[in-house]
Coordinates of C-alpha atoms and ligand atoms in Angstrom, one line a residue:
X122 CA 0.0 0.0 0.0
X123 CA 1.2 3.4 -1.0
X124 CA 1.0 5.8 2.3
X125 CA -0.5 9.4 1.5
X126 CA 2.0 11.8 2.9
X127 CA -0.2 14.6 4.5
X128 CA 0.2 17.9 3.5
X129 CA 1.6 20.9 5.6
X130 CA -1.5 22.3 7.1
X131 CA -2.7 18.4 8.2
X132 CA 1.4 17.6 9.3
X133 CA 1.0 20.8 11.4
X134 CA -2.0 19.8 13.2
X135 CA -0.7 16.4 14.0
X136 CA 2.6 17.6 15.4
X137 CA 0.8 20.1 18.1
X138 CA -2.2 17.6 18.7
X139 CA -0.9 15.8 21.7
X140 CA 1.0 18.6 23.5
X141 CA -1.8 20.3 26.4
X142 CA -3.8 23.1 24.7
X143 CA -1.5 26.0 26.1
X144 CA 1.4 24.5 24.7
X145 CA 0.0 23.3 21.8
X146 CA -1.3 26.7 21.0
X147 CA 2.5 28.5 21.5
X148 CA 4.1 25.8 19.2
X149 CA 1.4 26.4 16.7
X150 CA 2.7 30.3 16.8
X151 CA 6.2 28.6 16.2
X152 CA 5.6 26.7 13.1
X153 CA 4.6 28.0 9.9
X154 CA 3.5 27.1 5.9
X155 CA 5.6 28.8 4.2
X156 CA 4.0 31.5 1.1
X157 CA 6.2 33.9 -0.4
X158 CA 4.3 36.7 -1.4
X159 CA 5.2 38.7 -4.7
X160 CA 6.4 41.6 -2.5
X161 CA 8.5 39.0 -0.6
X162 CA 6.7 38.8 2.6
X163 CA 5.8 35.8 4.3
X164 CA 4.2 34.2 7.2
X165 CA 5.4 35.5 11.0
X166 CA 6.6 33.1 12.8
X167 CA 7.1 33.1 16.6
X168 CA 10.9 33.2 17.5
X169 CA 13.0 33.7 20.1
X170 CA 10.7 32.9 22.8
X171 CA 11.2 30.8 25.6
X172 CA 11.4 26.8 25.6
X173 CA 8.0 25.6 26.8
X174 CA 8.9 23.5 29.6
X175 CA 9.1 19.6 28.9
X176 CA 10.0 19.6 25.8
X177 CA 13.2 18.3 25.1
X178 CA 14.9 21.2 22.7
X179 CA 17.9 21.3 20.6
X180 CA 19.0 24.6 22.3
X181 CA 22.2 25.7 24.7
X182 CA 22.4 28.4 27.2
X183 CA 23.7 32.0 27.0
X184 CA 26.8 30.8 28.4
X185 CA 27.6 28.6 25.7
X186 CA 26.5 31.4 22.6
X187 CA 29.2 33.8 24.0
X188 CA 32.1 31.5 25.3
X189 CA 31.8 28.8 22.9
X190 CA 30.2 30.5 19.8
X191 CA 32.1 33.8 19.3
X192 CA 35.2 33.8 21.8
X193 CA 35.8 30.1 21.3
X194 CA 37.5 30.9 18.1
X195 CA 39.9 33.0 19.0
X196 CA 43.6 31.6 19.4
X197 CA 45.4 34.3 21.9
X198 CA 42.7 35.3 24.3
X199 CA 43.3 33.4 27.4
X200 CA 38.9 32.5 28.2
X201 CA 38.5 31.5 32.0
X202 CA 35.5 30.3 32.4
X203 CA 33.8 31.1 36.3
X204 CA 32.1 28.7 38.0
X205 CA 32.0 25.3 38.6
X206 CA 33.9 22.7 36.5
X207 CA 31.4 21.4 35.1
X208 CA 31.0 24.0 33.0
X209 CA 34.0 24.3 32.5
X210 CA 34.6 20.9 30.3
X211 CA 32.0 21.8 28.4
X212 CA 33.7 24.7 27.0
X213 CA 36.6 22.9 26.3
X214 CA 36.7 23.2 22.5
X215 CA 33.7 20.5 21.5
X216 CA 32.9 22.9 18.6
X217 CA 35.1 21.9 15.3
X218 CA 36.5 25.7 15.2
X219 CA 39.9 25.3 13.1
X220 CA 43.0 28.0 13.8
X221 CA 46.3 28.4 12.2
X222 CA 48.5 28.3 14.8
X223 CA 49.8 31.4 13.9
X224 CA 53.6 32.9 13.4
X225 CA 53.7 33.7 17.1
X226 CA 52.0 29.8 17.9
X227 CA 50.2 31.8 20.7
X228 CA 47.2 28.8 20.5
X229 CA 45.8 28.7 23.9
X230 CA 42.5 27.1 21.9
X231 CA 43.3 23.5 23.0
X232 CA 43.1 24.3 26.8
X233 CA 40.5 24.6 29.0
X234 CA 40.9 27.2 32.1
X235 CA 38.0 27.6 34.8
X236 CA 38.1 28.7 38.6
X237 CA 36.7 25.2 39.4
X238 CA 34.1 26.8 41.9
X239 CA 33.2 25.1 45.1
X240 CA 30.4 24.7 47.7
X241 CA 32.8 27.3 49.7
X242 CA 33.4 29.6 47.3
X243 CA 29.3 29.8 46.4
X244 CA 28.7 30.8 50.4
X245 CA 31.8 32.5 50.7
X246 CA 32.1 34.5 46.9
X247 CA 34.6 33.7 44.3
X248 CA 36.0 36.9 43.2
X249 CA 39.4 35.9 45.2
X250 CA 39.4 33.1 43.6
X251 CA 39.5 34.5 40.3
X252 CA 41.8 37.1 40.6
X253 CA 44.2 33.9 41.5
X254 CA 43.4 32.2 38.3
X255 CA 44.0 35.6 36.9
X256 CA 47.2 35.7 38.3
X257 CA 48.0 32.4 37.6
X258 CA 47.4 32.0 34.5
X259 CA 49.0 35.3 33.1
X260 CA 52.4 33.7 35.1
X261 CA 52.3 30.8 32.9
X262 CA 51.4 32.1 29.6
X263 CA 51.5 35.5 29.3
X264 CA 48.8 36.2 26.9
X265 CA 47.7 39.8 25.3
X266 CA 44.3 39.6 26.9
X267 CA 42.1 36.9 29.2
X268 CA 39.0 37.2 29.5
X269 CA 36.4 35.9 31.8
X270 CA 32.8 34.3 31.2
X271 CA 29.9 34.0 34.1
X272 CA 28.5 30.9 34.4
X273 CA 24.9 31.0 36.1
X274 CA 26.1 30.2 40.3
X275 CA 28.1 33.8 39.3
X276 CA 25.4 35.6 38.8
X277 CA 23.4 34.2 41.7
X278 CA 26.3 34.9 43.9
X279 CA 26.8 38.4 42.8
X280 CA 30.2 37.9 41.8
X281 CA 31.4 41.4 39.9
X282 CA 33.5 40.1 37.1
X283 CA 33.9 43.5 35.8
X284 CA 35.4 45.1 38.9
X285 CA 38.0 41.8 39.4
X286 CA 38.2 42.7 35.2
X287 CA 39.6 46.7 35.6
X288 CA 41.5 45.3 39.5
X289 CA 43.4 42.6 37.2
X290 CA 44.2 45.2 34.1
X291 CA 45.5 47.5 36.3
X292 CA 48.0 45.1 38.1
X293 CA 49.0 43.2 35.2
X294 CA 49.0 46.0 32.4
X295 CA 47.5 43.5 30.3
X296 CA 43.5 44.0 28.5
X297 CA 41.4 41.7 31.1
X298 CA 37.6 41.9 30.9
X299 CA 34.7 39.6 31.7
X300 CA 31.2 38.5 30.3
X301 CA 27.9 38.8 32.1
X302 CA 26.5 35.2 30.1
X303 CA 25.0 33.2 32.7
X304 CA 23.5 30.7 31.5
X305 CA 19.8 31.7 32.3
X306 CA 20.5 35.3 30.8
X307 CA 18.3 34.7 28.1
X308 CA 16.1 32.3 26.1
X309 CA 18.9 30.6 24.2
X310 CA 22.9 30.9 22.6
X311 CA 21.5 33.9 20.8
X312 CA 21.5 36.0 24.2
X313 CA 25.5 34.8 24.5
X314 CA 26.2 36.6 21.2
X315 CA 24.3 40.1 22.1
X316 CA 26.5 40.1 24.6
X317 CA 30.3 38.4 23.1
X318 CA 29.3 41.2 20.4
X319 CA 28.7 44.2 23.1
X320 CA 31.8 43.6 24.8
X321 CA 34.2 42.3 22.0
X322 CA 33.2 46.1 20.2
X323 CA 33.9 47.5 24.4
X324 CA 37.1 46.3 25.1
X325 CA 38.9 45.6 21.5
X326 CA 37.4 46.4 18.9
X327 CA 39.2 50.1 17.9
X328 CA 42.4 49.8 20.4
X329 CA 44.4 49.5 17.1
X330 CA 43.8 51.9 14.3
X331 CA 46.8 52.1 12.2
X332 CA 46.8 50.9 8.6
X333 CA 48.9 48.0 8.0
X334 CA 49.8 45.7 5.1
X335 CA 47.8 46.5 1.6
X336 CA 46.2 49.7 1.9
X337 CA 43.0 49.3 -0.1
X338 CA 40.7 46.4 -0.7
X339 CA 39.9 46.0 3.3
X340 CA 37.3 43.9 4.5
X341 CA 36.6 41.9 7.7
X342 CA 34.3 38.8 7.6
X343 CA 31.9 39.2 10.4
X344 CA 30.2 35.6 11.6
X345 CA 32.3 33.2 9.9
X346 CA 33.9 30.8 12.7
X347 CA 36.1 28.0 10.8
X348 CA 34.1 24.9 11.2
X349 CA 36.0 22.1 9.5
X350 CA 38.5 24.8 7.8
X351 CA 35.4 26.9 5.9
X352 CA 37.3 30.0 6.8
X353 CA 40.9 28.6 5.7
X354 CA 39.2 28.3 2.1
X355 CA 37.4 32.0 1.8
X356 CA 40.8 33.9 2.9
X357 CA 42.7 31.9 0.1
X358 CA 39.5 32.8 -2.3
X359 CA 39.8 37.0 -1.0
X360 CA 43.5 36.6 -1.6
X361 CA 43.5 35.5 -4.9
X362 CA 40.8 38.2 -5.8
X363 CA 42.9 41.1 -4.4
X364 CA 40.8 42.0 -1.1
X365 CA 43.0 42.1 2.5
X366 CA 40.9 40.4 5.2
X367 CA 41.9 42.6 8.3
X368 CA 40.1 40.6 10.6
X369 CA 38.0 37.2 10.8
X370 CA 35.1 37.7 13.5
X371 CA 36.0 35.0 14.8
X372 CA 37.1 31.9 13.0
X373 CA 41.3 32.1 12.7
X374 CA 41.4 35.0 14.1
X375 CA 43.5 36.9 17.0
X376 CA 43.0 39.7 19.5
X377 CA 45.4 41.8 17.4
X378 CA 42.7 41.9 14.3
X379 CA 39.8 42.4 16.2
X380 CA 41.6 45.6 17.6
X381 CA 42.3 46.3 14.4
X382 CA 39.1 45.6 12.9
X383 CA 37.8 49.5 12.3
X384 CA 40.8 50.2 9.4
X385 CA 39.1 48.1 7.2
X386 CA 36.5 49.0 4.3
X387 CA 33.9 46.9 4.4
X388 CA 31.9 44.3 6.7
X389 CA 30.1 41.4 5.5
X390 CA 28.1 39.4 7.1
X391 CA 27.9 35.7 7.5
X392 CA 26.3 34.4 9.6
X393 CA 23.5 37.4 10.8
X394 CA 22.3 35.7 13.8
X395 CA 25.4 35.9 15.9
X396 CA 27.3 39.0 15.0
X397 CA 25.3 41.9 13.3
X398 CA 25.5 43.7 16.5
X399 CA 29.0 44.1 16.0
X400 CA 28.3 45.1 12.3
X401 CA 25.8 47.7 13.3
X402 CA 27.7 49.4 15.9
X403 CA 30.8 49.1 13.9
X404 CA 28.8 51.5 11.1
X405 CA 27.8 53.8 14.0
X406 CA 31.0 54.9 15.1
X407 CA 33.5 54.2 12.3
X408 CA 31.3 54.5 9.4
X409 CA 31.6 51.5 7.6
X410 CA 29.1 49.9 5.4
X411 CA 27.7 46.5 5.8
X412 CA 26.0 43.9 3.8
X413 CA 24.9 40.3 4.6
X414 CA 27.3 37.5 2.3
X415 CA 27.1 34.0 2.1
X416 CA 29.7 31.7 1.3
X417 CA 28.0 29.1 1.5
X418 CA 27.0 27.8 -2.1
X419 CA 28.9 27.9 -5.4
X420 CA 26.5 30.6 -6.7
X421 CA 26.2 32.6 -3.7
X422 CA 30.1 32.7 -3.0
X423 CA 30.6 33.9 -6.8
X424 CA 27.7 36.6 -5.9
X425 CA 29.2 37.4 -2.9
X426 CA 32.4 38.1 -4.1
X427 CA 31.7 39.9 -7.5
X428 CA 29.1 42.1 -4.7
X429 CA 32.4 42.9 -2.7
X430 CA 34.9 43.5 -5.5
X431 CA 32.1 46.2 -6.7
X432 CA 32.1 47.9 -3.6
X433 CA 35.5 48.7 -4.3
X434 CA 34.6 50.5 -8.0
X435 CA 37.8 48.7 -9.1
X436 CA 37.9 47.8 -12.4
X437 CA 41.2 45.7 -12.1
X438 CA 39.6 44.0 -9.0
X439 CA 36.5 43.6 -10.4
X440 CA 38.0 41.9 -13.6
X441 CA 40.5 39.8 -11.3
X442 CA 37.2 38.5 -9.2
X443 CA 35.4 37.6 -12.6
X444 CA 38.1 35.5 -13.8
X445 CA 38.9 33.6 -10.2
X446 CA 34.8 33.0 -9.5
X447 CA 34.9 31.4 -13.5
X448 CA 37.6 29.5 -12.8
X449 CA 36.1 28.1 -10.0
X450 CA 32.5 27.6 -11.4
X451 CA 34.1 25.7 -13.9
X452 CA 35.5 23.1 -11.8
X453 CA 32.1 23.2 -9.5
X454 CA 30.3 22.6 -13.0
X455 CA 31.8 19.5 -13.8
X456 CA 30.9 17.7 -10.2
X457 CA 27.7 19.9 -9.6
X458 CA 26.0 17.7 -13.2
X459 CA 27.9 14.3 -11.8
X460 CA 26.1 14.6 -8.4
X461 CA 23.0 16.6 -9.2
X462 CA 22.0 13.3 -11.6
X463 CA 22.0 11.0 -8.2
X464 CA 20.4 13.4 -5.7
X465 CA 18.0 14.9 -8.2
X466 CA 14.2 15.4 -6.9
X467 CA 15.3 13.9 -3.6
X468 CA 14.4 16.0 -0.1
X469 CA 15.9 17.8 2.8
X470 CA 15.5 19.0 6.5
X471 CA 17.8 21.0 8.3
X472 CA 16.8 22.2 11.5
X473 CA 20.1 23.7 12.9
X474 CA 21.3 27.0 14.8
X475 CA 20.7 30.6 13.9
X476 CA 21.8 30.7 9.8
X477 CA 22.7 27.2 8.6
X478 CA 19.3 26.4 8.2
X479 CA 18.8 28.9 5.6
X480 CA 22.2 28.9 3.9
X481 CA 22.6 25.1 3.3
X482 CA 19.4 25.6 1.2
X483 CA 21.7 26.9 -1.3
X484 CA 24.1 23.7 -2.0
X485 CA 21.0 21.4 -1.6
X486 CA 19.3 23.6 -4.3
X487 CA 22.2 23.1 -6.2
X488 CA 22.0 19.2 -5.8
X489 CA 18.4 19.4 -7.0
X490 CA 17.3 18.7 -3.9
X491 CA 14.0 19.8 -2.1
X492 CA 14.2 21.4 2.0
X493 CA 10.7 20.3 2.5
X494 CA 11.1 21.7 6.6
X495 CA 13.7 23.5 8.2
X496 CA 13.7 26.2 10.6
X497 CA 16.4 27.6 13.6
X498 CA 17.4 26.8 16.8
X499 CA 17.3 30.5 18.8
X500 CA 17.2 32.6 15.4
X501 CA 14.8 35.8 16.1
X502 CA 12.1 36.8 13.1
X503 CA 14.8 38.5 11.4
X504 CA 16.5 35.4 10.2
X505 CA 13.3 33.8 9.0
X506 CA 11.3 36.7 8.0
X507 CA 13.8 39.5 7.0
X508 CA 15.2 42.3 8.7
X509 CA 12.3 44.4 7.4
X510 CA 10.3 42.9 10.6
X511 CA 12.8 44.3 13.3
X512 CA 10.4 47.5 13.7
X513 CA 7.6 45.0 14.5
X514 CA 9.2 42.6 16.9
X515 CA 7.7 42.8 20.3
X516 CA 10.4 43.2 23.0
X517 CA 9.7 41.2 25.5
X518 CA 11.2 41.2 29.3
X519 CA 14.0 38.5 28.5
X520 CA 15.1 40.3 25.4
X521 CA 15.1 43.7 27.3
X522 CA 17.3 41.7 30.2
X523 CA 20.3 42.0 27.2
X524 CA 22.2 45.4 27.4
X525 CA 22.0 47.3 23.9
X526 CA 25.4 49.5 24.6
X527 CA 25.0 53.3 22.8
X528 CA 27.5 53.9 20.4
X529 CA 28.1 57.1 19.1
X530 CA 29.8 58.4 15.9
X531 CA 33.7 59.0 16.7
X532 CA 34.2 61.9 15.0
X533 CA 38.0 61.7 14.1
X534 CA 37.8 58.2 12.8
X535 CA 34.3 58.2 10.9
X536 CA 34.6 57.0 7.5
X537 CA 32.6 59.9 5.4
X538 CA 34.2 58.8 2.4
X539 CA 32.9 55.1 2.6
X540 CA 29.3 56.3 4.1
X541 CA 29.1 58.8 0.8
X542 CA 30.1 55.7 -1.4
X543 CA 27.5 53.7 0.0
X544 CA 25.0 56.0 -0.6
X545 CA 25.7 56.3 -4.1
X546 CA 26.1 52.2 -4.5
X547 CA 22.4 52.2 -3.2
X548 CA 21.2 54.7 -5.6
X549 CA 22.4 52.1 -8.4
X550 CA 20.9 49.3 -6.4
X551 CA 23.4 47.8 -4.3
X552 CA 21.6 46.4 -0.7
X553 CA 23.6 47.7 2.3
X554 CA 22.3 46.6 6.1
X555 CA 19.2 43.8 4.9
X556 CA 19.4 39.7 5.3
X557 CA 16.4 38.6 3.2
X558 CA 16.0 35.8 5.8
X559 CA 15.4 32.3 5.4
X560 CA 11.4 32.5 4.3
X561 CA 11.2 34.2 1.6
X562 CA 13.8 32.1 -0.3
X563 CA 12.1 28.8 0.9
X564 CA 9.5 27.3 -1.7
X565 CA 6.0 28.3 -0.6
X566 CA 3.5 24.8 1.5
X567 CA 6.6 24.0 3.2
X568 CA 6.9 23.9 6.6
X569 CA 8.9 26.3 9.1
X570 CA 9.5 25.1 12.7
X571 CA 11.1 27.4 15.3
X572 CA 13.0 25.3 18.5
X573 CA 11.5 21.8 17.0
X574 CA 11.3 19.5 19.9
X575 CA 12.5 16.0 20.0
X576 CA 9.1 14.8 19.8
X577 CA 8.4 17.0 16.4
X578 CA 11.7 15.6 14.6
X579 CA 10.6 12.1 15.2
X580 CA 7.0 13.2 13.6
X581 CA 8.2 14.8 10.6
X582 CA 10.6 11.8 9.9
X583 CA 7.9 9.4 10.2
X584 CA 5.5 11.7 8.2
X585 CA 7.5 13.1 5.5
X586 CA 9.9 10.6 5.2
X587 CA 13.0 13.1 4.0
X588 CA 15.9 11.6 2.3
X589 CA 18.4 13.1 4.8
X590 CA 18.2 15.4 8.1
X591 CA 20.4 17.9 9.1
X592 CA 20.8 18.4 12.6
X593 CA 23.3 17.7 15.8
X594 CA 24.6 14.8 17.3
X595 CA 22.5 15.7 19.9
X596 CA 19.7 14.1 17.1
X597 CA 21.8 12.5 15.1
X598 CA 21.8 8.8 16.1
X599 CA 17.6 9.2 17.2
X600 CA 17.2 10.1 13.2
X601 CA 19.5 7.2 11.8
X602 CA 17.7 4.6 13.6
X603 CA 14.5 5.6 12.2
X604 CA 16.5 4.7 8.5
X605 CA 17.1 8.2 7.7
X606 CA 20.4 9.3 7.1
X607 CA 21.4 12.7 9.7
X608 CA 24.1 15.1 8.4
X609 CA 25.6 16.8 11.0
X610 CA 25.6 21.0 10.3
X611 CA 27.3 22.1 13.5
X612 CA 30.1 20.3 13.0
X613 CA 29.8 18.7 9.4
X614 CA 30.4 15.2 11.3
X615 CA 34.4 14.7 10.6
X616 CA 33.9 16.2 6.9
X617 CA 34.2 19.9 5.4
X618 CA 35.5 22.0 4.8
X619 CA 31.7 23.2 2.8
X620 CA 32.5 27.0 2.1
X621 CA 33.0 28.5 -1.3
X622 CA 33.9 26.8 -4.4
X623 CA 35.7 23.7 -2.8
X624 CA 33.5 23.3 -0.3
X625 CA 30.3 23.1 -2.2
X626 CA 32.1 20.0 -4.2
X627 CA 32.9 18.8 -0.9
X628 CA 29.3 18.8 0.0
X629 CA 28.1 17.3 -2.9
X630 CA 30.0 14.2 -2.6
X631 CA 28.9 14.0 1.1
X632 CA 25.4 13.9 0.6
X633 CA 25.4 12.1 -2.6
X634 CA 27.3 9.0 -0.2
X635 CA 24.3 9.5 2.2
X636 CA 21.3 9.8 0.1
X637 CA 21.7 7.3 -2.2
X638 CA 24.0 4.5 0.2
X639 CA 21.5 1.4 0.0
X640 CA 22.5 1.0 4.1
X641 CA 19.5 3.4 5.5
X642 CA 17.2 0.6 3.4
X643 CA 18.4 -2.2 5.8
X644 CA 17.3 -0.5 8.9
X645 CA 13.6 -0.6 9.7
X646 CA 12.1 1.9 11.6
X647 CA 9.5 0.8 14.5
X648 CA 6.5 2.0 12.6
X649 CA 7.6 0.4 9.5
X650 CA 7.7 -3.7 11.4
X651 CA 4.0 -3.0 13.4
X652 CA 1.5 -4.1 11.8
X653 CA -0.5 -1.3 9.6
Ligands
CFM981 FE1 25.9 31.4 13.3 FE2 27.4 29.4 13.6 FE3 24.9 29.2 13.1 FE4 25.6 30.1 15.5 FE5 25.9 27.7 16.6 FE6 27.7 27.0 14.7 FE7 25.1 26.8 14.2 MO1 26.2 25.2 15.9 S1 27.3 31.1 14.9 S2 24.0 30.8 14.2 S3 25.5 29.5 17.6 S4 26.4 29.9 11.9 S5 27.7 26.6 16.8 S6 29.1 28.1 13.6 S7 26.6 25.5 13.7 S8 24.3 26.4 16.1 S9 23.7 27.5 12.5

C-alpha cells in the first residue's frame, strides 16, 4: 500500500495535537507554511521565545553562545570560564573551530581554564578566587588579553566580574575583561552573542587603528567561525581576488585583528544571527558599510564576491574576481551535473542554529534537492522573515534583560568617504544593512518550525519521510535509527570543509554517499515492522 503523505497544514496539526492546549497553541505560533508573497513577505513566525517546559529542545544556554560560539574561536585570548567545572569541560573546544597556529604559535585554543568553583566559594564568593586564576594564568602564559565568562552560580552569587576585570588590568598591564552570560540570561545561545558582540566592540574592537599591510581592498568577515577549515578556504579565495581580510570575526582569528578591525573598508556578514550587532555598531562609530554575504553555495560565494569586489569600484579587482569565481565555477560545473543526476528530486530537513538552516538551502538547491522543513534553533524573526520585521518585533522582558550598549559616531575616525560611497552604491541598487531571511527564499506549502522539539523531529521523519536530516549529534543517532540518514551541520560530522567553491564539491560528494547508500534501506524503523 502506498501511504498518503499529509500535506503541511494536516502535518502541522498532528505535530501540536498531543501537546496540552497552552502549549499546543504556542508551538502552533512557532511553526509556519511557508507562502512567499510577490512583495516578498511571508508568514510570522514566533521566534526567540522561551522553551516551553518539557519539551526536550535542541538549544544551549547564554553561556555557551558567548564563550563557545564567538570567543571560542579565537587563538590568543586566554577564556576563563567562572564557576564550577562542570561548566568548564563543556567549554573545552567541543565545537570543530579550526586556527592556524599562527607565526607567534600563541594557541591557547586546546586548553581549557575555569576557577573550578566550590560549595565554599558559592557561600563565601569567588572573586578571590579569580583574581588567583587571573594571576596564575598570566604567570604561565602571558597572553595579550584573558578574559572571563559567568556561568549561572556567578550571577546568583553576585560575583562582579567586571570590577576583578579593571582590578586585574591594572595590576598586570594587560586587557582583562569579563562577560555577564550566565546561563539563564536569556532564552537561548543567541542572548550569549548580544552580549560576546557588546563587549568584543567594548574592550577591543578600535584599540588599534593604524593601517597596516595592503592599503585598499579592506574587508573583515563578520560571523564566519572556521568549522572544519570553511574560513581557511574563503581567505585563500579573497586573496586571490585582491581583497586584504583585516580581521575574521572570529574563526582564525586573534585579539590583534579584532583591535584592528575599524581600518578596514567593508563588513560582510555571514552568519547574521550571531554578529550583526558588532556590524551595526561598527557602522555607528566608524562608518563602515555592511552587507549580509554568504559563502555558502557555489553561486552565492561567486555573488558574494563579485558584490564585494564592486564595492571597491575597481575595475582591475572587479575583472580579477570575474576570472577567479569562472575559474572556480568551472570546476564546481563538472561535479555539480555528476552529483545533481544522483540526488535529483530527492528532499531535505535542516533544522540547525541561527543561519545554517537557511544557507545550506543553497548547495542542496544546487544538488536538485528539495528542504521540505527546516527552521532555527534560537534565530529571532529577522533570520526567517527578514530584517524588514525588526520594527515590529515585540520586545519582550528576557530580550530587554540583554544590554543594547550606545554607540556614538567618533568623529575623528568616521569613514565619510565610505558612508558617501554607499550612498551612491544604493542609488544604483546595491543592498547595504538587509538579510532577506530564510522565508522568503524557501518554496512556498513548506513547513517552518522554530525550536523543534525531539518529539516533532521524530513526527516529521515518520510523516515526510525526508531523504536526509540535518541536525546535531545531539539528534543525530535518534534520526538514523529511524532509517534516515542525519548530516551533521554544526560540525559537518568529521567532513568539510563546505565553504565557497571547494566546499560546495565537498558537500556534494557528502550527501550524494548519504542519500543514495543502499544501508539506510536495511534498517527498519519501529513503525515500518507494526503491523498497519
Ligand atoms: Fe551562526 Fe554558527 Fe549558526 Fe551560530 Fe551555533 Fe555553529 Fe550553528 Mo552550531 S554562529 S548561528 S550559535 S552559523 S555553533 S558556527 S553550527 S548552532 S547555525
Amino acid at each position: 500500500m502506498i501511504e498518503q503523505r499529509p500535506d503541511a497544514a494536516e502535518l502541522k496539526e498532528e505535530l501540536v495535537a498531543k501537546y496540552p492546549a497552552k502549549v499546543a497553541k504556542k508551538r502552533a505560533f512557532q511553526m509556519a507554511i511557508n507562502h512567499v508573497e510577490k512583495d516578498g513577505s511571508v508568514p510570522q513566525v514566533l521566534a526567540n521565545s522561551r522553551t516551553a517546559p518539557g519539551i526536550i529542545t535542541q538549544r544551549g544556554c547564554t553561556y555557551a553562545g558567548c564563550k563557545g560560539v564567538v570567543l571560542g574561536p579565537t587563538r590568543d585570548i586566554v577564556n576563563i570560564t567562572h564557576g564550577p567545572i562542570g561548566c568548564g569541560f563543556y567549554s573545552w573546544l567541543t565545537r570543530r573551530n579550526q586556527t592556524d597556529p599562527g607565526p607567534d604559535g600563541e594557541n591557547f585554543m586546546m586548553y581549557c581554564f575555569s576557577t573550578d568553583l566550590h560549595e565554599d566559594n558559592i557561600v563565601f564568593g569567588g572573586e578571590k578566587k579569580l583574581e588567583a586564576a587571573i594571576q596564575e594564568v598570566y604567570d604561565l602564559m602571558h597572553p595579550k588579553a584573558i578574559s572571563i565568562f559567568s556561568t549561572c552560580p556567578v550571577g546568583l552569587i553576585g560575583d562582579d566580574v567586571h570590577a576583578v576585570g579593571r582590578r586585574m588590568s591594572e595590576k598586570l598591564g594587560i586587557n582583562v575583561f569579563g562577560f555577564s552570560c550566565e546561563g539563564y540570561k536569556g532564552v537561548s545561545q543567541s542572548a550569549g552573542h548580544h552580549i560576546a558582540n557588546n563587549q568584543l566592540f567594548r574592550h577591543i574592537v578600535g584599540r588599534d587603528n593604524e593601517v597596516r599591510g595592503q592599503k585598499n581592498f579592506r574587508v573583515n568577515i563578520l560571523g564566519e567561525y572556521n568549522i572544519g577549515g570553511d574560513a581557511f578556504v574563503i581567505e585563500d579565495l579573497l586573496k586571490r581576488c585582491g581583497f586584504e581580510l583585516v580581521a575574521s570575526f572570529s574563526g582564525n582569528s586573534t585579539y590583534d585583528a579584532f583591535a584592528n578591525s575599524p581600518t578596514a573598508d567593508l563588513n560582510v556578514v555571514m552568519c547574521h544571527r550571531s554578529i550583526n550587532y558588532v556590524a551595526e555598531m561598527m557602522e555607528k562609530k566608524y562608518g563602515i558599510p555592511w552587507f549580509k554575504g554568504n559563502f555558502i553555495g557555489a553561486k552565492a560565494t561567486g555573488k558574494t564576491l563579485i558584490k564585494m569586489a564592486r564595492y571597491f569600484e575597481d575595475e582591475e579587482l572587479i575583472a580579477r574576481t570575474e576570472a577567479v569565481v569562472a575559474e572556480e565555477m568551472a570546476k564546481v560545473e563538472v561535479e555539480q551535473a555528476k552529483h545533481e543526476a544522483r540526488c535529483k528530486g530527492k528532499t531535505a530537513m535542516l533544522f540547525v542554529g541561527g543561519s545554517r538552516a537557511h544557507h545550506y538551502q543553497e548547495l542542496f538547491a544546487e544538488l536538485g534537492m528539495t528542504t521540505i522543513a527546516a527552521g532555527y534553533e534560537f534565530a529571532h524573526r529577522d533570520d526567517y522573515e527578514g530584517r524588514r520585521v525588526i520594527p515590529t518585533i515585540k520586545v519582550d522582558a528576557d530580550s530587554r534583560n540583554i544590554e543594547e550598549i550606545t554607540v556614538e559616531k567618533d568623529d575623528a575616525l568616521f569613514r565619510a568617504d565610505l558612508a558617501e560611497r554607499k550612498d551612491r552604491l544604493e542609488k544604483d541598487g546595491e543592498v547595504f544593512n538587509d538579510y532577506a531571511g530564510m522565508m522568503p527564499e524557501m518554496r512556498s506549502g513548506m513547513l517552518v518550525i522554530d525550536d523543534i522539539s525531539s518529539y516533532e523531529t521524530e513526527k516529521l521523519i515518520e510523516r515526510w519521510k525526508p531523504d536526509v536530516f540535518c541536525a546535531g549529534v545531539k539528534e543525530k543517532f535518534v534520526i538514523q535509527k529511524m532509517g534516515v540518514p542525519c548530516k551533521q551541520l554544526h560540525n559537518y560530522d568529521v567532513g568539510g570543509p563546505y565553504a565557497g567553491f571547494e566546499g560546495a564539491i565537498n558537500f556534494y560528494k557528502d550527501i550524494d554517499m548519504r542519500v543514495n547508500s543502499p544501508v539506510w534501506k536495511l534498517v527498519k524503523a519501529p513503525w515500518q515492522t507494526s503491523a498497519a
